[in-house]
Coordinates of C-alpha atoms in Angstrom, one line a residue:
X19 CA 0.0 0.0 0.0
X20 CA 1.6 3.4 -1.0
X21 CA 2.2 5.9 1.7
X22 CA -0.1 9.3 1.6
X23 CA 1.6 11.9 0.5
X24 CA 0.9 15.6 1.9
X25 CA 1.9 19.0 1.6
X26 CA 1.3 22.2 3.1
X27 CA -0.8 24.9 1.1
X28 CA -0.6 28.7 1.6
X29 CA -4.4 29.6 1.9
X30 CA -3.7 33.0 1.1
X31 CA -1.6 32.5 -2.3
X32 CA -1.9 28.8 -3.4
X33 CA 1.9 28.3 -2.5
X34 CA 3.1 24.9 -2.4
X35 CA 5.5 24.0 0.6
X36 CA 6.7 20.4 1.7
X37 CA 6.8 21.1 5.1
X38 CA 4.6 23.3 7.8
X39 CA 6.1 27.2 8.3
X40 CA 4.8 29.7 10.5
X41 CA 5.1 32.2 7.4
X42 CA 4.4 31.8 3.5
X43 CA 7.8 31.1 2.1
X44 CA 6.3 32.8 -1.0
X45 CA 3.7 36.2 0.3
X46 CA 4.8 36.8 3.7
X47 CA 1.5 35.8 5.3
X48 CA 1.2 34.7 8.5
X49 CA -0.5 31.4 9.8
X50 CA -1.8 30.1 6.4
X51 CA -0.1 27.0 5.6
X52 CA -2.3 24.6 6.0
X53 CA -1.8 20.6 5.3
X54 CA -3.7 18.6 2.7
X55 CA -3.3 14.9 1.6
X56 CA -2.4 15.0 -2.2
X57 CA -1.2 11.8 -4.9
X58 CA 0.0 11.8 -8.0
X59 CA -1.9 13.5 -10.9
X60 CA -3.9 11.5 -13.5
X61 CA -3.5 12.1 -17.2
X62 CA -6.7 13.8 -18.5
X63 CA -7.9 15.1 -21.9
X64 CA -8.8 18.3 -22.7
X65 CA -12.4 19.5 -23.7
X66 CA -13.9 20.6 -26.6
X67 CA -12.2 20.9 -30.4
X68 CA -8.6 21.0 -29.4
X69 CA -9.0 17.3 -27.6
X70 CA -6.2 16.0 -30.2
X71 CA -2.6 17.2 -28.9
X72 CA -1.6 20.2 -30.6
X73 CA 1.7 22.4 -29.9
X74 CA 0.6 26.0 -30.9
X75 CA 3.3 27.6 -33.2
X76 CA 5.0 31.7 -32.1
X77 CA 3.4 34.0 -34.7
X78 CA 4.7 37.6 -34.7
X79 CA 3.2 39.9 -33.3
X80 CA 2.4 42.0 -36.5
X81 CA 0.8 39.2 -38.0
X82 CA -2.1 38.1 -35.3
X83 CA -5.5 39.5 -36.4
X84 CA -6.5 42.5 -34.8
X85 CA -10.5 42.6 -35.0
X86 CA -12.4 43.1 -31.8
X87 CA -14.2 40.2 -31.0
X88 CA -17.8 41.0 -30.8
X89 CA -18.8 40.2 -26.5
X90 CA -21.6 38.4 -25.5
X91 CA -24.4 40.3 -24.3
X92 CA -26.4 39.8 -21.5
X93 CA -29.7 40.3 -20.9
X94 CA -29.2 43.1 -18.1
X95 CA -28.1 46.4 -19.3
X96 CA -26.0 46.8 -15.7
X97 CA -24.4 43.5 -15.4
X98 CA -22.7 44.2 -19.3
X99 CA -21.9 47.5 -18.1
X100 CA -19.9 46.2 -15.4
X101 CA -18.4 43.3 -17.7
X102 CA -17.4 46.4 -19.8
X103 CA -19.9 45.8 -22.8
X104 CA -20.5 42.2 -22.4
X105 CA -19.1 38.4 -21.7
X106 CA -15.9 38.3 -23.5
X107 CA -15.6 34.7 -25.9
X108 CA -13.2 32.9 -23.8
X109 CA -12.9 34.6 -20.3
X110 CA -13.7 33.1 -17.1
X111 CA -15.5 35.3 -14.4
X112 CA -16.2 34.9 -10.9
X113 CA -18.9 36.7 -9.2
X114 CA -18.4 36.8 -5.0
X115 CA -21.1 37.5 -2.6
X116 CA -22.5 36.6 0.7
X117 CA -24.9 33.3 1.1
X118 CA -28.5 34.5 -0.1
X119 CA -27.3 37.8 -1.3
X120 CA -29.2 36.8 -4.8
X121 CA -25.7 35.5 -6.7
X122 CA -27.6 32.6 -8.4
X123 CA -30.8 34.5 -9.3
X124 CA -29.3 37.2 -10.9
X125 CA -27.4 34.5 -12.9
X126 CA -29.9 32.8 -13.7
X127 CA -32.5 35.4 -14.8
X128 CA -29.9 36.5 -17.1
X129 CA -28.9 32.8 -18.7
X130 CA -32.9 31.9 -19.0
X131 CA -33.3 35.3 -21.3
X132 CA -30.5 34.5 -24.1
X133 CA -32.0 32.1 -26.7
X134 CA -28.9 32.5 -28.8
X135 CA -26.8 29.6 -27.1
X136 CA -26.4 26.5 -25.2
X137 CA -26.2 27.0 -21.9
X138 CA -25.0 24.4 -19.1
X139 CA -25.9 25.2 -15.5
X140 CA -24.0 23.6 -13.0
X141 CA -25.0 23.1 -9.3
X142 CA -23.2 21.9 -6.8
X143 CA -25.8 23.4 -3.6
X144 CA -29.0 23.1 -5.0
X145 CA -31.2 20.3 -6.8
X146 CA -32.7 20.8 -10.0
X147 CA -36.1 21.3 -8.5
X148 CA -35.1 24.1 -6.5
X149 CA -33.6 25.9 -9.2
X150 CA -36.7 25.1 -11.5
X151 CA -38.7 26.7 -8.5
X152 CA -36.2 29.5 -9.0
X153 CA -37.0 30.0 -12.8
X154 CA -40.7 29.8 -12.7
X155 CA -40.6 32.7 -10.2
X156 CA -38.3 34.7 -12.2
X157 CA -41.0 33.8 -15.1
X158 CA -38.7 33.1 -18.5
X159 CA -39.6 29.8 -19.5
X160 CA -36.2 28.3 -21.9
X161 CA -35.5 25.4 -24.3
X162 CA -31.9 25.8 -24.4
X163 CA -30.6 26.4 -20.8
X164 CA -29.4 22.6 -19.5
X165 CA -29.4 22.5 -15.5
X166 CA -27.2 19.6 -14.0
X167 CA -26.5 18.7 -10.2
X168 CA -22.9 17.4 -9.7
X169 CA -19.8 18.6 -7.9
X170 CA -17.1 16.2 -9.4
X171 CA -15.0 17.8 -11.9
X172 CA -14.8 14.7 -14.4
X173 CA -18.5 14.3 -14.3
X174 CA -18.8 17.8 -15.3
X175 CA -15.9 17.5 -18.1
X176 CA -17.8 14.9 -19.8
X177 CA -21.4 17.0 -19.6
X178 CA -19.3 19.8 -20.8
X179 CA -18.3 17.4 -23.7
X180 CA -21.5 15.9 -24.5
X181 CA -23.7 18.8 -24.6
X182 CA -21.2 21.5 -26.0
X183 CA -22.3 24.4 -24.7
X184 CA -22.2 28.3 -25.6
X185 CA -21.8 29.6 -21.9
X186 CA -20.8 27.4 -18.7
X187 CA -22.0 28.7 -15.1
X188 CA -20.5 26.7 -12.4
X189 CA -22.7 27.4 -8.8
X190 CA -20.5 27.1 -7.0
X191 CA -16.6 26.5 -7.5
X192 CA -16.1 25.7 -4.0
X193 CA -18.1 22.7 -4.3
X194 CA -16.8 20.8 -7.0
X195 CA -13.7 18.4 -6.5
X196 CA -11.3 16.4 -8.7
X197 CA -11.5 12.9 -8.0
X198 CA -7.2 13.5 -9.2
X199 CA -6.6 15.0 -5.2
X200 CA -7.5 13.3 -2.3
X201 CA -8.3 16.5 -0.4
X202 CA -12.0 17.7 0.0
X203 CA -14.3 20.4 -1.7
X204 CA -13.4 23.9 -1.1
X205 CA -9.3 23.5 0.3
X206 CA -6.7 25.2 -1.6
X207 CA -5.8 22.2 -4.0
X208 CA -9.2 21.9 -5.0
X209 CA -9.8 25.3 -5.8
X210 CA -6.6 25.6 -7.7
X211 CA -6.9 22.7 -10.0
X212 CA -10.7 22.9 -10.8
X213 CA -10.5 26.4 -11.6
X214 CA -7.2 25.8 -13.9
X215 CA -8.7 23.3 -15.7
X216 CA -11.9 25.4 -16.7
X217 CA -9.6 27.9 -17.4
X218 CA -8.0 25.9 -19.7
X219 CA -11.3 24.3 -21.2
X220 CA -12.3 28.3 -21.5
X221 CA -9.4 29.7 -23.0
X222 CA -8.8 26.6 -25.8
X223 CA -12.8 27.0 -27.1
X224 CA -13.4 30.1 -26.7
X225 CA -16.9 29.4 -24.0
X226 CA -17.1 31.8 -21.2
X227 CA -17.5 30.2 -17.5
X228 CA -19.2 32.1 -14.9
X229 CA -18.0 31.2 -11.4
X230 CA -20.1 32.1 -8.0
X231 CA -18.1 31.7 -5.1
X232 CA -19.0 32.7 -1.6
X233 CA -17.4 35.4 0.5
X234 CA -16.0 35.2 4.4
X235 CA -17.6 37.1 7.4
X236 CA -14.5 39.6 6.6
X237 CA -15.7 40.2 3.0
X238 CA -13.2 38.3 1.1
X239 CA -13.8 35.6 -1.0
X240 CA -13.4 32.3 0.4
X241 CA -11.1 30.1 -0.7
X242 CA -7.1 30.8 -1.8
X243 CA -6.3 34.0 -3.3
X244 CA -5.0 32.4 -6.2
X245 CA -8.6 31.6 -7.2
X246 CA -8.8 35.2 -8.1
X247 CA -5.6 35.5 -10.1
X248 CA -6.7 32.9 -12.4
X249 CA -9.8 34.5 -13.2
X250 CA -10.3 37.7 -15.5
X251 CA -12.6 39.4 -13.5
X252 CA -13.8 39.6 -10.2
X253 CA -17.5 41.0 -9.4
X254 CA -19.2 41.5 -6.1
X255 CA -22.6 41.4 -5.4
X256 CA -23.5 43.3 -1.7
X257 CA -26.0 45.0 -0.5
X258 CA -27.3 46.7 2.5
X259 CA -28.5 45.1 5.9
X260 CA -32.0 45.0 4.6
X261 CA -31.1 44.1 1.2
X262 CA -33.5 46.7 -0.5
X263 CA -30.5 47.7 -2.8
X264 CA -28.0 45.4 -4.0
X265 CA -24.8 46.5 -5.3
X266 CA -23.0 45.0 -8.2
X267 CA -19.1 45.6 -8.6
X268 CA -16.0 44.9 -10.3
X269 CA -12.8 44.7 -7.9

């Protein structure tokens, strides 16, 4: 029987470390290593129309095609004013915000009004029936938005894969796992390698994925920091104590 293997994660940067320190060898933060039991990666493919292995050739830089790719508009006037015009083709964005602030219904009454693509909904915190409670309240019946409850990351590969969608929402990231790391939902690892491998799937076919992630009592977002390094936007959602105006932002 092999011996576990584990390592010590900086909570605040992602930094790997093979034994515990009182400091982040890498940011200077205090307290944050933490320990997680880890093995050996498996070899996975890659989503979507580059699944063959393909080495991508330098072009100069006064040959790559400089025509503004048309963004993907959303339903809601503000939310596209604070993307800055829409969804760029390709990016990955996570939107932060407290538990019941309205994160997944503003989603989702966005995604049930665009008839122009596929769209794959997936939810890791709520069943299907809740969320179809969800949509006939906001009131936009839809043929093309797909609703799927899973949190592991290989199950969600292969709907990805099947279904071929035109916009991915993930609800949320801390809640899906690799079944690659032995270490739960929601640690450091986790975080790191599901959203690096949506990142990848996002970047290689050009599908936006829409992240919601929770925030801490503090008013950060949970999880590592790196989370939001490998993201290309960061929006919160806050509103007052009453919640009678909600506030949507890009940090």
């Amino acid at each position: 029987m092999k011996a576990v293997k584990t390592a010590w994660f900086c909570n605040s940067c992602g930094a790997e470390s093979p034994k515990w320190s009182g400091r982040c060898p890498a940011c200077g933060e205090w307290n944050t290593m933490v320990e997680e039991k880890i093995r050996p990666e498996k070899k996975s493919r890659t989503l979507g129309p580059s699944s063959c292995s393909r080495i991508s050739s330098p072009v100069p830089v006064s040959e790559i095609a400089s025509d503004e790719e048309p963004r993907i508009k959303m339903p809601s006037s503000e939310l596209n004013r604070v993307l800055g015009g829409g969804l760029v083709p390709g990016s990955i964005i996570l939107i932060g915000g407290e538990p019941g602030i309205g994160k997944s219904t503003l989603v989702l009454q966005n995604i049930l009004s665009i008839k122009s693509r596929t769209i794959l909904y997936v939810s890791g915190e709520e069943s299907a029936k809740q969320i179809k409670m969800r949509a006939d309240r906001i009131g936009r019946p839809s043929e093309n938005v797909f609703i799927v409850c899973d949190t592991s990351l290989q199950n969600i590969e292969e709907h990805i894969s099947n279904i071929q969608p035109g916009l991915v929402i993930i609800d949320s990231i801390q809640t899906i796992a690799s079944d690659d790391l032995e270490s739960v939902a929601g640690s450091v690892s986790q975080v790191r390698e599901c959203a690096s491998r949506l990142l990848k799937y996002a970047k290689e076919s050009s599908v936006p994925i829409m992240l919601i992630g929770h925030i801490t009592k503090d008013g950060n977002l949970a999880g590592p920091k790196v989370l939001e390094h490998i993201v290309d936007a960061v929006l919160h959602f806050e509103g007052d104590g009453q919640h009678i105006y909600r506030l949507l932002r890009a940090i």
